[in-house]
PDB file of C-alpha atoms in Angstrom:
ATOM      1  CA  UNK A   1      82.049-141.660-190.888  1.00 66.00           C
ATOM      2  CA  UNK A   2      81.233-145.281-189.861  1.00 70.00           C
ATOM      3  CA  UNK A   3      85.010-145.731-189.160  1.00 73.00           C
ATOM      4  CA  UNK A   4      84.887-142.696-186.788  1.00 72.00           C
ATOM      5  CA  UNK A   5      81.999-143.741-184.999  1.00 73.00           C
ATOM      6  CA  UNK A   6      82.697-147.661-184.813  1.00 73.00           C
ATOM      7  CA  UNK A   7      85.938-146.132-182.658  1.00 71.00           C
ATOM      8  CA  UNK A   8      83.876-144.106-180.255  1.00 68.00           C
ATOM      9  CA  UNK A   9      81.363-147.038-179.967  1.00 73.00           C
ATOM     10  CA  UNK A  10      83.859-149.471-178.805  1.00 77.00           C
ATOM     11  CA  UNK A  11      85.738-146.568-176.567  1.00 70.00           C
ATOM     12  CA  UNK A  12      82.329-146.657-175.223  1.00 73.00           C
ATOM     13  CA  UNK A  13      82.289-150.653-174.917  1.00 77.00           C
ATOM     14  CA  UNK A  14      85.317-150.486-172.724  1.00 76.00           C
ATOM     15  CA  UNK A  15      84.396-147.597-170.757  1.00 73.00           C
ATOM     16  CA  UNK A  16      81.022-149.536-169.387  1.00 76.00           C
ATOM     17  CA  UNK A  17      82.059-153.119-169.493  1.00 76.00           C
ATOM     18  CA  UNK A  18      86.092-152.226-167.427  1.00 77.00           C
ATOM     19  CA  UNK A  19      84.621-149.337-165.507  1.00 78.00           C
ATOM     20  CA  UNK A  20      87.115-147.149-167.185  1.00 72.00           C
ATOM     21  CA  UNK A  21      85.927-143.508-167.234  1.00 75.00           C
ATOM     22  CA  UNK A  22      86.737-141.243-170.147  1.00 71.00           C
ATOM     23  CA  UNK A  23      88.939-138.200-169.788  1.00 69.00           C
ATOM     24  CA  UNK A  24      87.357-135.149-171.167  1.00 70.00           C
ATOM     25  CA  UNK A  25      88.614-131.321-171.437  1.00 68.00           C
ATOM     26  CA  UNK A  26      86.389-128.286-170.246  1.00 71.00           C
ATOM     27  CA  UNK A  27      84.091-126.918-172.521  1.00 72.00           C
ATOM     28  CA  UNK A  28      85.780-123.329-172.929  1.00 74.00           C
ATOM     29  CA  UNK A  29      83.174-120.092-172.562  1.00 79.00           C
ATOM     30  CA  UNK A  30      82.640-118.233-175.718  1.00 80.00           C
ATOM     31  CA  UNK A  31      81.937-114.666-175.353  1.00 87.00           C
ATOM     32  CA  UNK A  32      81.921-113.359-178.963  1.00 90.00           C
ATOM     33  CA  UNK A  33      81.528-115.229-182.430  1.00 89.00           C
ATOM     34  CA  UNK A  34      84.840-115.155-183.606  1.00 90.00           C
ATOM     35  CA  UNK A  35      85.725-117.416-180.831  1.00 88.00           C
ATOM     36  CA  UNK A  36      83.073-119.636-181.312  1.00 85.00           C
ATOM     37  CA  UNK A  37      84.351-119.640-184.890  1.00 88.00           C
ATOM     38  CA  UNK A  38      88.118-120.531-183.399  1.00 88.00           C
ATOM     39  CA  UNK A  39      86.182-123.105-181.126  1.00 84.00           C
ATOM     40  CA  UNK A  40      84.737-125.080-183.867  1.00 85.00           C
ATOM     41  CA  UNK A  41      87.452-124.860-186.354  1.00 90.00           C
ATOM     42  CA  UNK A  42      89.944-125.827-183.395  1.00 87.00           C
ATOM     43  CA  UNK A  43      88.454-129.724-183.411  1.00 86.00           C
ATOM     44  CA  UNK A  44      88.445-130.236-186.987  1.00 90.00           C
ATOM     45  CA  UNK A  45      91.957-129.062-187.639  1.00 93.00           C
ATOM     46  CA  UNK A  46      92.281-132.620-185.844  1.00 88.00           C
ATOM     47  CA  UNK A  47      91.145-134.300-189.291  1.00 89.00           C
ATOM     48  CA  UNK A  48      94.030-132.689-191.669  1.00 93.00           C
ATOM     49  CA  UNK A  49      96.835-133.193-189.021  1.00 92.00           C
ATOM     50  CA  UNK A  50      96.143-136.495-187.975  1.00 91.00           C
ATOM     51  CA  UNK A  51      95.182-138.113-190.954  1.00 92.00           C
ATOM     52  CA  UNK A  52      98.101-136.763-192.825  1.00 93.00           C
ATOM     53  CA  UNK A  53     100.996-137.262-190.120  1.00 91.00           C
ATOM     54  CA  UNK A  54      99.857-139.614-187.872  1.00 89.00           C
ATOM     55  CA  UNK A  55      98.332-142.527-190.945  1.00 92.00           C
ATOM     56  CA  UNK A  56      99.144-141.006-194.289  1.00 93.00           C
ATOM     57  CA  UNK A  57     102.642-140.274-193.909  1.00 94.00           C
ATOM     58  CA  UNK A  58     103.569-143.506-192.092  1.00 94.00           C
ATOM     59  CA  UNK A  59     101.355-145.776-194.306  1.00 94.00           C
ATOM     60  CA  UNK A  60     102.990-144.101-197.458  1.00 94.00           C
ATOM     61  CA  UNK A  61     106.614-144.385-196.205  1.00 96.00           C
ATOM     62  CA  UNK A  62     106.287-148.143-194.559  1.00 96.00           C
ATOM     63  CA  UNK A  63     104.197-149.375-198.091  1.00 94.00           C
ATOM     64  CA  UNK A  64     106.991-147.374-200.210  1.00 95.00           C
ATOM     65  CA  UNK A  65     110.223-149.124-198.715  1.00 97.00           C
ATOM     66  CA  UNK A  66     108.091-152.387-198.847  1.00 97.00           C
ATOM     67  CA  UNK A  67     106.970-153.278-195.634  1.00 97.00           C
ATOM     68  CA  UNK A  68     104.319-156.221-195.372  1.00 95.00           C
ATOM     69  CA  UNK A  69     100.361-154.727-194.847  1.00 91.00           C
ATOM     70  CA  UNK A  70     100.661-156.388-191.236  1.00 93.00           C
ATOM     71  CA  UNK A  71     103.803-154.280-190.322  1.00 95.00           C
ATOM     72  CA  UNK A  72     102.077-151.325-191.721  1.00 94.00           C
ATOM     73  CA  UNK A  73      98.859-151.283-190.191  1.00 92.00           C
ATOM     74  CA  UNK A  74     100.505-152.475-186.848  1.00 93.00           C
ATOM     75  CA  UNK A  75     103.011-149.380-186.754  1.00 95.00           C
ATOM     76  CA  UNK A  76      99.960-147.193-188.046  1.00 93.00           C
ATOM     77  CA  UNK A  77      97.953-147.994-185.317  1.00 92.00           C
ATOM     78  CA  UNK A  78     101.161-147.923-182.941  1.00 93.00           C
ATOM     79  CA  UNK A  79     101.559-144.054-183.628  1.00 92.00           C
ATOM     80  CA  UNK A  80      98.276-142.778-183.699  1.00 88.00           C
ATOM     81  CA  UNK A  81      96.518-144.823-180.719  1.00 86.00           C
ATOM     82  CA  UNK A  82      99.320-142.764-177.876  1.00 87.00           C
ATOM     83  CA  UNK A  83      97.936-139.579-179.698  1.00 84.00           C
ATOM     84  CA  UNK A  84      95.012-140.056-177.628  1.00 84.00           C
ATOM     85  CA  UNK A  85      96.254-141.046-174.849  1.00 84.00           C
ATOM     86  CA  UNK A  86      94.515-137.617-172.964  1.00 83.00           C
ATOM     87  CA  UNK A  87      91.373-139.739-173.360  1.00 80.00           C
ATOM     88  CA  UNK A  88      92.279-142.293-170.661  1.00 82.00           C
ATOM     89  CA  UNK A  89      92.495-146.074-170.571  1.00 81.00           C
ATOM     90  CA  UNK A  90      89.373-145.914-173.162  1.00 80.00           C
ATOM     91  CA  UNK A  91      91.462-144.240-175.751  1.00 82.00           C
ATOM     92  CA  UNK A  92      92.715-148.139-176.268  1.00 83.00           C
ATOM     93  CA  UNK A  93      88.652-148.831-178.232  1.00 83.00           C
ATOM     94  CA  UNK A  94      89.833-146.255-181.018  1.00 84.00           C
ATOM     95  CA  UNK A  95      92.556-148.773-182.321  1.00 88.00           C
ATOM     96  CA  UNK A  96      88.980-150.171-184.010  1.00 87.00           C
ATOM     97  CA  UNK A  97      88.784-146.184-185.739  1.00 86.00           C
ATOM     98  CA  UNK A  98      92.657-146.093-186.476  1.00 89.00           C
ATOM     99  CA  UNK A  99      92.426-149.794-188.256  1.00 90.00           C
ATOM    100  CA  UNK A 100      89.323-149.481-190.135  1.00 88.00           C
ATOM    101  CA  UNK A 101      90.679-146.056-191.377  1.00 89.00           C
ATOM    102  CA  UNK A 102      94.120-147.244-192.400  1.00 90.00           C
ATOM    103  CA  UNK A 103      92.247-150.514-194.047  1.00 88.00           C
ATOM    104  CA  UNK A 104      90.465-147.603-196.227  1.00 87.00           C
ATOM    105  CA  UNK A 105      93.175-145.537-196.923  1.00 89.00           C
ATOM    106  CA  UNK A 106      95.467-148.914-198.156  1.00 87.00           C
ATOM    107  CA  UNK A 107      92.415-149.895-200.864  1.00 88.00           C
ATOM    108  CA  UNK A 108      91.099-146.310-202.012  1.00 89.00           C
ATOM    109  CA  UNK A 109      94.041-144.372-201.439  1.00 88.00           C
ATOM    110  CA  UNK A 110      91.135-141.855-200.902  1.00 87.00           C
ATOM    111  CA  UNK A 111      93.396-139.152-198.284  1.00 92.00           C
ATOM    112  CA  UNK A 112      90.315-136.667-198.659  1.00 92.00           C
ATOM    113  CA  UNK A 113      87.147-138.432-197.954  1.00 88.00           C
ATOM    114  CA  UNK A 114      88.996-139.417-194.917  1.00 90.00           C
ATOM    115  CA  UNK A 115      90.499-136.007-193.815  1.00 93.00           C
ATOM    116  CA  UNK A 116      86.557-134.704-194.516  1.00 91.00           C
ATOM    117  CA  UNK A 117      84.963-137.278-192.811  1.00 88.00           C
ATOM    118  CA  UNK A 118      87.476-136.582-189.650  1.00 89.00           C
ATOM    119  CA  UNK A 119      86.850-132.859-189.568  1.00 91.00           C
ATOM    120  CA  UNK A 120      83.214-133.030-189.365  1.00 90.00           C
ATOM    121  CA  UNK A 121      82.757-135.902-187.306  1.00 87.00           C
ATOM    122  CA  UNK A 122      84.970-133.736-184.802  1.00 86.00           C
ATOM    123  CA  UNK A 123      83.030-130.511-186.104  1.00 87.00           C
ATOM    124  CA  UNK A 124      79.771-131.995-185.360  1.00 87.00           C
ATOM    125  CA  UNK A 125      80.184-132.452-181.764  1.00 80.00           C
ATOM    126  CA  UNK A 126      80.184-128.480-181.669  1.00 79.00           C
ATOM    127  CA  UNK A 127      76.738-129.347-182.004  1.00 79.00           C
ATOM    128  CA  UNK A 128      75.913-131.768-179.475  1.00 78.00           C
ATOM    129  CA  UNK A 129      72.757-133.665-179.259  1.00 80.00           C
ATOM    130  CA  UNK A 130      72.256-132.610-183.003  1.00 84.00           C
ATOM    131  CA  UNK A 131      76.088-133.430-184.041  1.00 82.00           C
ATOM    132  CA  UNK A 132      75.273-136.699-182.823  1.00 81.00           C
ATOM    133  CA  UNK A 133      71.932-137.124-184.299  1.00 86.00           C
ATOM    134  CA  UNK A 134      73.317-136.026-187.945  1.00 87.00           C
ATOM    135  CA  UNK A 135      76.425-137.824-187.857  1.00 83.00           C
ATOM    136  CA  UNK A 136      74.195-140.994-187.250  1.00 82.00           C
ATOM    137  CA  UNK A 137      72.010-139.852-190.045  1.00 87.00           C
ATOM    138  CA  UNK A 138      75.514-140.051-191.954  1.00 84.00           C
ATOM    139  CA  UNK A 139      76.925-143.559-190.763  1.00 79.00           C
ATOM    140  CA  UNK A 140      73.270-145.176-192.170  1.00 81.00           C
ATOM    141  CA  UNK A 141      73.221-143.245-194.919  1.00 82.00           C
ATOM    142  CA  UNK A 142      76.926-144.652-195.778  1.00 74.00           C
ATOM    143  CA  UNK A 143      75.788-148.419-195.027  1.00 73.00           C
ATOM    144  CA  UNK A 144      72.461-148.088-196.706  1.00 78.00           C
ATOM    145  CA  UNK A 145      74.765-146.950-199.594  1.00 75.00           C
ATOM    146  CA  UNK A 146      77.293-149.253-199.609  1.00 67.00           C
ATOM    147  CA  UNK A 147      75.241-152.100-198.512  1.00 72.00           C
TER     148      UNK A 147
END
């Protein structure tokens, strides 16, 4: 969770010290409960297909045919940062999120906690003031721990 935020804080960073304002989607109407359902399963199908394709999958193919960790977390970061691209100029402060993530993946080879932590970070901000509000509950929790 603390890699996930650390990327939104420094997409944040840029945004107010470059002036560079964020691009952002409409916030669809939901008129019955199966498609708020759809609407809040929709962001945290992010977590499973980015994690897997976008760092899993290239990690695990550049470490298997014995590229250096450099080249690896380079090319990593290379493919995932243009994913978000719909986010603007900003989208450049979640290279912080993509590095710290593929850093954690490389020593824990721990796919899961990271796919879990992506799909509720993105899940929580369904919630809005209270998504952000537990998911910083989380990210101390998770220093306090390791720390």
């Amino acid at each position: 969770m603390f890699a996930m935020g650390s990327g939104f804080i420094a997409r944040g960073a840029i945004s107010e010290n470059f002036g560079l304002t964020m691009n952002g989607y409409p916030q669809p109407d939901y008129d019955t409960f199966s498609s708020r359902l759809l609407g809040l399963a929709d962001p945290m199908m992010a977590g499973p297909t980015e994690e897997l394709v976008l760092m899993a999958l290239v990690v695990t193919a550049l470490r298997t045919a014995g590229y250096s960790r450099w080249a690896v977390c380079v090319t990593a970061v290379a493919v995932r940062v243009p994913f978000h691209l719909h986010y603007g100029w900003v989208a450049l402060g979640l290279t912080v999120r993509a590095l710290l993530i593929i850093v954690l993946h490389c020593r824990t080879n721990a796919l899961f906690a990271i796919v879990l932590a992506h799909a509720a970070f993105n899940g929580l901000n369904y919630l809005d003031d209270l998504g952000v509000a537990i998911k910083w509950l989380l990210i101390f929790s998770g220093l306090a721990i390791v720390w």
